[in-house]
PDB file of C-alpha atoms in Angstrom:
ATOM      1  CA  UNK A   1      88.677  26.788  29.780  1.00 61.00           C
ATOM      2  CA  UNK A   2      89.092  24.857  26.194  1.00 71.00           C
ATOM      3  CA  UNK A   3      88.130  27.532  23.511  1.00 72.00           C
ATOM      4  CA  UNK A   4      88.464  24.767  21.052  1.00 70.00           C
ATOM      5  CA  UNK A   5      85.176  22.615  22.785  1.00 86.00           C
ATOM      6  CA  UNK A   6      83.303  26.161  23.965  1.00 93.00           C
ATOM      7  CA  UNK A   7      80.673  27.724  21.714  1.00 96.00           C
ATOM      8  CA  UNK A   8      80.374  31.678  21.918  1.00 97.00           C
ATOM      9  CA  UNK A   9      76.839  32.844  20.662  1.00 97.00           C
ATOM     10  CA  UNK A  10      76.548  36.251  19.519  1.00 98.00           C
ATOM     11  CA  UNK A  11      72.866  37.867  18.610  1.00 97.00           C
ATOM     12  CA  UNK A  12      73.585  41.710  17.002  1.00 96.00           C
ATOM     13  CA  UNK A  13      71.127  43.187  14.062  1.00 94.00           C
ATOM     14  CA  UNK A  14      74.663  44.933  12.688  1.00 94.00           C
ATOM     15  CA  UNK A  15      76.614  42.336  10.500  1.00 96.00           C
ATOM     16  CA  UNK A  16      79.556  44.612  10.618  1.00 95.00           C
ATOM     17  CA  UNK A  17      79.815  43.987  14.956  1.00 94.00           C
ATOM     18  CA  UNK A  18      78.723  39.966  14.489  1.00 96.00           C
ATOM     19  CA  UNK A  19      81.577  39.785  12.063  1.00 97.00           C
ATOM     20  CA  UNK A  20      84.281  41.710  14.472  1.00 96.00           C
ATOM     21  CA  UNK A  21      83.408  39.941  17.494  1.00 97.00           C
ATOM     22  CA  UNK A  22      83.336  36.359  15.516  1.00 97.00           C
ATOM     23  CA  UNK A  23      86.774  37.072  14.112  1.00 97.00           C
ATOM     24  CA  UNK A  24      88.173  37.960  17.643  1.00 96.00           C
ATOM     25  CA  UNK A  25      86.812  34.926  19.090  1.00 97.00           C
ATOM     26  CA  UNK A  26      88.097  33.185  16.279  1.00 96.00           C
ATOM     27  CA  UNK A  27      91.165  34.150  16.753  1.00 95.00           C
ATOM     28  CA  UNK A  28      91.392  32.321  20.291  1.00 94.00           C
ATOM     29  CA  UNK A  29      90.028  29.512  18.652  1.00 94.00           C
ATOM     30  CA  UNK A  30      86.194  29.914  19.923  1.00 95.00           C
ATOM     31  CA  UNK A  31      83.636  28.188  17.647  1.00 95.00           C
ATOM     32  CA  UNK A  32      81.433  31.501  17.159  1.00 97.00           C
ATOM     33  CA  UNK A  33      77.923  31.057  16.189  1.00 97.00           C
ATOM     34  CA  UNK A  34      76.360  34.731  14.742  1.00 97.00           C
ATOM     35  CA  UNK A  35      72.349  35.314  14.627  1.00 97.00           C
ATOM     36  CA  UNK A  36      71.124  39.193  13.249  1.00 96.00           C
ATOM     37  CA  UNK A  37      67.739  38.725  15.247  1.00 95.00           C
ATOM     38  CA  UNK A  38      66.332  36.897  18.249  1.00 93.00           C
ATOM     39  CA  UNK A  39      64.071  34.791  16.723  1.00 94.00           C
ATOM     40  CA  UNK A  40      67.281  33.064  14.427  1.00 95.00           C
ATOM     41  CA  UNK A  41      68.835  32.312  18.119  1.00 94.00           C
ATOM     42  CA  UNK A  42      66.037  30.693  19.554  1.00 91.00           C
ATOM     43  CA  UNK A  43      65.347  28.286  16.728  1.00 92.00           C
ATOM     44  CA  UNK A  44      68.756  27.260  16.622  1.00 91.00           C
ATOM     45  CA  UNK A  45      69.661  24.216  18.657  1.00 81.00           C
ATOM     46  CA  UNK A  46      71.391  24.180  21.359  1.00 78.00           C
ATOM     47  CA  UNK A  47      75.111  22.390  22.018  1.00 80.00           C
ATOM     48  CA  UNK A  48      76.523  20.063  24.914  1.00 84.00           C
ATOM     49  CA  UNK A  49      79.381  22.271  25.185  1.00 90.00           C
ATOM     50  CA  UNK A  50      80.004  25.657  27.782  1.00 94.00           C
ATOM     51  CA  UNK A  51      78.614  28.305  25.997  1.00 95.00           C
ATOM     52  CA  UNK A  52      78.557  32.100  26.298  1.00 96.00           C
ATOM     53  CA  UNK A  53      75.577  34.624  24.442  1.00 97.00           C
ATOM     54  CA  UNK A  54      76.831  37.953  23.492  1.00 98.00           C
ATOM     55  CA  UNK A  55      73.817  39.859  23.230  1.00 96.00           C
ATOM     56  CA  UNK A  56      72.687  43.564  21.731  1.00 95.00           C
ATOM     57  CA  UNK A  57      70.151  45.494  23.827  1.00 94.00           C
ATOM     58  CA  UNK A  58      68.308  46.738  20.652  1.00 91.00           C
ATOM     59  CA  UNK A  59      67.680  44.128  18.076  1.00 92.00           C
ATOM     60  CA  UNK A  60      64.554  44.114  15.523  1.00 90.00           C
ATOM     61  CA  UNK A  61      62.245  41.981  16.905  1.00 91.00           C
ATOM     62  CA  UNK A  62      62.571  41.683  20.527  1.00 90.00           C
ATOM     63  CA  UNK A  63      64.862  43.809  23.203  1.00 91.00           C
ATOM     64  CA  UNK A  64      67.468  42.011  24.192  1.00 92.00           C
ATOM     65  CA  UNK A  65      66.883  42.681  28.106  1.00 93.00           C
ATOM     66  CA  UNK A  66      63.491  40.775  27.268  1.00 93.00           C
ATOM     67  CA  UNK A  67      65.274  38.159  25.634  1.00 92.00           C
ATOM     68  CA  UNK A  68      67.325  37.382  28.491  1.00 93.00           C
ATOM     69  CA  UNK A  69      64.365  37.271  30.648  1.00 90.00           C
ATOM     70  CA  UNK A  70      62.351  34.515  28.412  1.00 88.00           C
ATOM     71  CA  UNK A  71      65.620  32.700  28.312  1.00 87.00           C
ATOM     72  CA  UNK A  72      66.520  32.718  32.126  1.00 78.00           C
ATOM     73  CA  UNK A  73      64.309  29.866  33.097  1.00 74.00           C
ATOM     74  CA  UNK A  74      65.605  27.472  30.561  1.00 73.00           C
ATOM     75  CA  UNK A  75      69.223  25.824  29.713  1.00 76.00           C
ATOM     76  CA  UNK A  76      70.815  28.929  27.914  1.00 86.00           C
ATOM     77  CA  UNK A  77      74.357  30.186  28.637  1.00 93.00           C
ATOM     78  CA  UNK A  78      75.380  32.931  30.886  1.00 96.00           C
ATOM     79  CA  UNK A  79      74.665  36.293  28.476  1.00 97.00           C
ATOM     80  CA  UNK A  80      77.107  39.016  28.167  1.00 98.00           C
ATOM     81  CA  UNK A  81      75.461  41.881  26.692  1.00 97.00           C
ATOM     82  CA  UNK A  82      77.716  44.076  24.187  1.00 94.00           C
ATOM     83  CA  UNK A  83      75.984  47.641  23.013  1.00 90.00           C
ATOM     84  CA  UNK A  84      75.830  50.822  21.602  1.00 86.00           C
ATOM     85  CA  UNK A  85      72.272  51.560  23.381  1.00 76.00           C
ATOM     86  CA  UNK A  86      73.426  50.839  26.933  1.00 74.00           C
ATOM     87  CA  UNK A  87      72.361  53.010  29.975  1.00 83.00           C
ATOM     88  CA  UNK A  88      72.412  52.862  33.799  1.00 88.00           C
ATOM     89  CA  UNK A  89      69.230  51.379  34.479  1.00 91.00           C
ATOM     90  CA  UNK A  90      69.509  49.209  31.506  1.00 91.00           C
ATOM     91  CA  UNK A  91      72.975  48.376  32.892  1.00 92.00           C
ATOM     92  CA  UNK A  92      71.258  47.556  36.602  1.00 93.00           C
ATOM     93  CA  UNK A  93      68.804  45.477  34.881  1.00 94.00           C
ATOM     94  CA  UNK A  94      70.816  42.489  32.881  1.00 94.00           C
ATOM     95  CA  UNK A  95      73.239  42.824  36.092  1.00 95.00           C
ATOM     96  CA  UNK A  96      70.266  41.880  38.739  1.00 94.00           C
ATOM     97  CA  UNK A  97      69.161  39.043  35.500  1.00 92.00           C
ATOM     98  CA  UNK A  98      72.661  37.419  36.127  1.00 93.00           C
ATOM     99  CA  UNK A  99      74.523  39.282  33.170  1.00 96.00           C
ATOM    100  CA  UNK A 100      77.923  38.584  33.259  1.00 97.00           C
ATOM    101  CA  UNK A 101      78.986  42.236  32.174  1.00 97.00           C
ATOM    102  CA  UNK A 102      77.298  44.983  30.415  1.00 96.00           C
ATOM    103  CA  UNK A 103      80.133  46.373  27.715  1.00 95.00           C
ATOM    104  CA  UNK A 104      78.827  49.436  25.632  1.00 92.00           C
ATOM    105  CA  UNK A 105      80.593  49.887  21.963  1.00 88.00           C
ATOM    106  CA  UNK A 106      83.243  50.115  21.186  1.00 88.00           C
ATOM    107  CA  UNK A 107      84.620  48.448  23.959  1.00 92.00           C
ATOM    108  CA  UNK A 108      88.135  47.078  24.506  1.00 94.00           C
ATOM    109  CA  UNK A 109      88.782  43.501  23.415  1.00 95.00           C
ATOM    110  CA  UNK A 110      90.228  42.429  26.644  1.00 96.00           C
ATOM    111  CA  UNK A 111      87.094  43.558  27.982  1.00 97.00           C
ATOM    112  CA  UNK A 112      85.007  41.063  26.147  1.00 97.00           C
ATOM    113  CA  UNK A 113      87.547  38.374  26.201  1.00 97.00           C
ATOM    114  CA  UNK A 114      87.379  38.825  30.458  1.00 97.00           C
ATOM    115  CA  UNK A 115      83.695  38.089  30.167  1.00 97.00           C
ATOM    116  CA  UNK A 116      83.521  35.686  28.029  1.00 97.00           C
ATOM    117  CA  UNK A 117      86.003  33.926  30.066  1.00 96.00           C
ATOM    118  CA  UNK A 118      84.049  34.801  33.284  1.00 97.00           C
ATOM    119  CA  UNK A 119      80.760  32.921  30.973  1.00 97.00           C
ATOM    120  CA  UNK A 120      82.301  30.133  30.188  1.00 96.00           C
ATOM    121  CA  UNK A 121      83.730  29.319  33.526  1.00 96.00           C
ATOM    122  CA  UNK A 122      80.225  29.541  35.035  1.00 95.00           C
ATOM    123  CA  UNK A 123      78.442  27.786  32.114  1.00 94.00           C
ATOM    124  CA  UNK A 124      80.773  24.877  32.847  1.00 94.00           C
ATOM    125  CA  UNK A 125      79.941  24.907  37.279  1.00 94.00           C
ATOM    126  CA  UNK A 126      76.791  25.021  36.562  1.00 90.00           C
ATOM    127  CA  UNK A 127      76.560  21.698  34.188  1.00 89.00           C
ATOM    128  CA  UNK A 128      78.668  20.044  36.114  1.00 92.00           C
ATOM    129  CA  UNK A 129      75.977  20.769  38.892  1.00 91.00           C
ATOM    130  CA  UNK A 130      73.441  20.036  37.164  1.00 90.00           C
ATOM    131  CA  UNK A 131      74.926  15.964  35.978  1.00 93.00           C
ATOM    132  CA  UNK A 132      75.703  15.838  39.589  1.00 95.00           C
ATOM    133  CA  UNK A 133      72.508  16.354  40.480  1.00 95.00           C
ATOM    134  CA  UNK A 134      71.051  13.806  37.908  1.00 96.00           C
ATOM    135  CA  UNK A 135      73.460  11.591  38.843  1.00 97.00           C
ATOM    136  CA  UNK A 136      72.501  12.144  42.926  1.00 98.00           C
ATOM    137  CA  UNK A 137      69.001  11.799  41.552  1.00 97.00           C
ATOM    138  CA  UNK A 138      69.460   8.491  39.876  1.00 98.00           C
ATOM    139  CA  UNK A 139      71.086   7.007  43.552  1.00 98.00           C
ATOM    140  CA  UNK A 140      68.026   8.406  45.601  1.00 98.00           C
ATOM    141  CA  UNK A 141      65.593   6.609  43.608  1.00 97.00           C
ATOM    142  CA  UNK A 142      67.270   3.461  44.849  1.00 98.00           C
ATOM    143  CA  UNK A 143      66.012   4.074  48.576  1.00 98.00           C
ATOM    144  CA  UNK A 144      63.413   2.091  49.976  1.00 97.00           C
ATOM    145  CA  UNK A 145      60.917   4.603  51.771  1.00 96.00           C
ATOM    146  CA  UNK A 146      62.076   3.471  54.942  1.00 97.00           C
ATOM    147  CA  UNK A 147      65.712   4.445  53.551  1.00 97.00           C
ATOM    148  CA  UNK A 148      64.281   7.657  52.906  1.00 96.00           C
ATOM    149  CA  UNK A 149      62.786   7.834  56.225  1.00 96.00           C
ATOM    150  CA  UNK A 150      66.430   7.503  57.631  1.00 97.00           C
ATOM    151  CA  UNK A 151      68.285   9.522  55.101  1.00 97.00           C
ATOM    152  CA  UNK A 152      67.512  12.916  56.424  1.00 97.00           C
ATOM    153  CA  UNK A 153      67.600  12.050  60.315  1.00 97.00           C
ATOM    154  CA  UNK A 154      71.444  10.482  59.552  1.00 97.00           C
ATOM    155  CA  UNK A 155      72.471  13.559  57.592  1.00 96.00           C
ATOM    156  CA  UNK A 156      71.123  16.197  60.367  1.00 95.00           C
ATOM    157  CA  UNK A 157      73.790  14.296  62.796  1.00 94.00           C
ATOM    158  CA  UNK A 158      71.613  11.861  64.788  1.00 95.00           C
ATOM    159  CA  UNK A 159      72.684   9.329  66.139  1.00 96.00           C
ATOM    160  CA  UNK A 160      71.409   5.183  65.797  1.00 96.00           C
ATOM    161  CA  UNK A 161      69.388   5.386  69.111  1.00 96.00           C
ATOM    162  CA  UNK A 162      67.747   8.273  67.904  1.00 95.00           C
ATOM    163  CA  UNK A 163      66.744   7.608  65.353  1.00 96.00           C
ATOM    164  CA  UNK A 164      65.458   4.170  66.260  1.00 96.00           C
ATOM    165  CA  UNK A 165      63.741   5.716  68.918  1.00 95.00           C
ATOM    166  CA  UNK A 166      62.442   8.303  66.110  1.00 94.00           C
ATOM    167  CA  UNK A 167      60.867   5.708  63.934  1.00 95.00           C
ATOM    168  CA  UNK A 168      60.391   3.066  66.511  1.00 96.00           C
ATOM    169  CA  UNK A 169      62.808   0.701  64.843  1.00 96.00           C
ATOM    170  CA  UNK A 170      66.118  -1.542  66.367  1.00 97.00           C
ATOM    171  CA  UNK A 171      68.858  -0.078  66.770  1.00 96.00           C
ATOM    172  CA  UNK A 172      70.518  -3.536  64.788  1.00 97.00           C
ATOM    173  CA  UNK A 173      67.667  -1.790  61.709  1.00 97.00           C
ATOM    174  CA  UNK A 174      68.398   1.356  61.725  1.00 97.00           C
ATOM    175  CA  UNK A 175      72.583   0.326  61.116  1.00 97.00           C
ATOM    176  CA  UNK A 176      71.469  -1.603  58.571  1.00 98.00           C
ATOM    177  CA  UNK A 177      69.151   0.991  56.795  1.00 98.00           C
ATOM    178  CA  UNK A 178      72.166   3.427  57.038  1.00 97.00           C
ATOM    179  CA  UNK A 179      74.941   1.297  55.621  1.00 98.00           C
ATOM    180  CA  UNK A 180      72.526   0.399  52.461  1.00 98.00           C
ATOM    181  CA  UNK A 181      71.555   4.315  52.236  1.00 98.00           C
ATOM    182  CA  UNK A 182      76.224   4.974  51.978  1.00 98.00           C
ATOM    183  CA  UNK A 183      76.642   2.196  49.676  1.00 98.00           C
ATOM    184  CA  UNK A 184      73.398   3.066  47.334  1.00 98.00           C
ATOM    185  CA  UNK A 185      74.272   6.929  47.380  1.00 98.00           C
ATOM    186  CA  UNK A 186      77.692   5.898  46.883  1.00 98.00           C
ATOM    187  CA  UNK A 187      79.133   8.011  49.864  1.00 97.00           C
ATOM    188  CA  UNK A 188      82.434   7.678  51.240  1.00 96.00           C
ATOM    189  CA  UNK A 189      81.898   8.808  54.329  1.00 97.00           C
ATOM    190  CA  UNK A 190      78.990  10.696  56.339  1.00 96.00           C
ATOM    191  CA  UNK A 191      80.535  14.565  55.758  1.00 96.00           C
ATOM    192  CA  UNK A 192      79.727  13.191  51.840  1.00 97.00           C
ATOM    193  CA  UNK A 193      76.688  11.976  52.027  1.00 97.00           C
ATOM    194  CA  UNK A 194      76.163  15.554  53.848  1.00 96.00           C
ATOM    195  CA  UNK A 195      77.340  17.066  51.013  1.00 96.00           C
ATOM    196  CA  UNK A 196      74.682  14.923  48.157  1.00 97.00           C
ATOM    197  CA  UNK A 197      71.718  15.798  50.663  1.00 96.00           C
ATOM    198  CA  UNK A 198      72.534  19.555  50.488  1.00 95.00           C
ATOM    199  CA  UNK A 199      72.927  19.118  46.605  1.00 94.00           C
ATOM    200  CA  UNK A 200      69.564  17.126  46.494  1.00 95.00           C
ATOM    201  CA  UNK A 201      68.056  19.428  49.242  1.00 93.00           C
ATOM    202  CA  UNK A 202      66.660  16.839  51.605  1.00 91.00           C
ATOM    203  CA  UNK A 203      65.442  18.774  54.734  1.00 87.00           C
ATOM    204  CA  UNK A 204      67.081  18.720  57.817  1.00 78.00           C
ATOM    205  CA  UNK A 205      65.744  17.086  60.716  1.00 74.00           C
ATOM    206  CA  UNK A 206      65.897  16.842  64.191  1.00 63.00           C
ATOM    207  CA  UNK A 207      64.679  14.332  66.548  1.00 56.00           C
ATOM    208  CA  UNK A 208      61.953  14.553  68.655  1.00 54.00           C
ATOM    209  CA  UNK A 209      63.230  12.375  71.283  1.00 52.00           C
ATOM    210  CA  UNK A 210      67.209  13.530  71.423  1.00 45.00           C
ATOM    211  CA  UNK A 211      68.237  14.205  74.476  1.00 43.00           C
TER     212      UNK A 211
END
């Protein structure tokens, strides 16, 4: 984790907390962005770099459980809610919404720093999963539809005769049609291209007429 390219957001209606928490994260060298309300956060534009949201439960114009909700569905950074109104089910309820933690003020500054650090680290797996899946995205669209055809039968293990038999092709086709699907996916070997068909969730198949 790079504090110096990681953006912590932090949404609390009480300047006195925005200010504490942005001059601890300061301190490690976070670039701290500090909103008193919601609304400010969600007009503000969003960066390239890992971010984290430190977020209040009880802010003036929307709860901040509701918040995380309306933001779950879209490309907003792991939340880490920090507040003085916390409560068990409250607690249960960012935690089952993919909350990182659930700190209730005051809290200890190792504390925070632990989550944030937790926030970050999963804000930057899950961009890097979601380029490679672009990316993966970019090679399928090369296929032909028969290589598409032939894609899932060679990653569920079949083998040529199989899948010739399968689609009523040569055997002689059916090398050919998986040697252009390695090179066009850019796999190095079949346990890879294994790998980009669980990433790009092409179904499993299995042959009719295996043996």
């Amino acid at each position: 984790m790079d504090p110096a390219h990681s953006i912590i957001y932090v949404v609390d209606d009480d300047a006195s907390i925005r200010e504490s928490i942005s001059d601890l994260l300061s301190s490690f060298d976070f670039q701290v962005v500090t909103f008193g309300s919601a609304a400010e956060y969600i007009a503000y534009g969003r960066s390239d770099s890992p971010a984290c949201l430190i977020l209040d439960v009880e802010l003036p114009d929307i709860n901040g459980l509701d918040l995380q909700g309306q933001i779950s569905q879209g490309r907003h950074p792991p939340v880490v809610f920090v507040t003085g109104h916390g409560d068990i089910p409250a607690s249960v309820r960012a935690m089952k919404a993919g909350a990182i933690d659930f700190l209730t003020k005051p809290f200890q500054e190792a504390d925070l720093m632990q989550a944030v650090g937790a926030a970050i680290a999963k804000d930057v797996d899950s961009r890097r999963t979601r380029d490679e899946l672009i990316l993966l995205d970019q090679r399928l669209s090369l296929l032909t539809p028969r290589e598409r055809e032939v894609f899932p039968l060679v990653v569920s293990g079949l083998l040529n005769k199989q899948i010739a038999g399968e689609l009523s092709i040569s055997e002689v086709t059916t090398q050919i049609h998986r040697s252009k699907i390695m090179k066009k996916m850019q796999a190095e070997s079949l346990a890879e291209l294994v790998r980009f068909a669980s990433v790009l969730a092409v179904p499993m198949t299995r042959s009719r007429r295996a043996k």
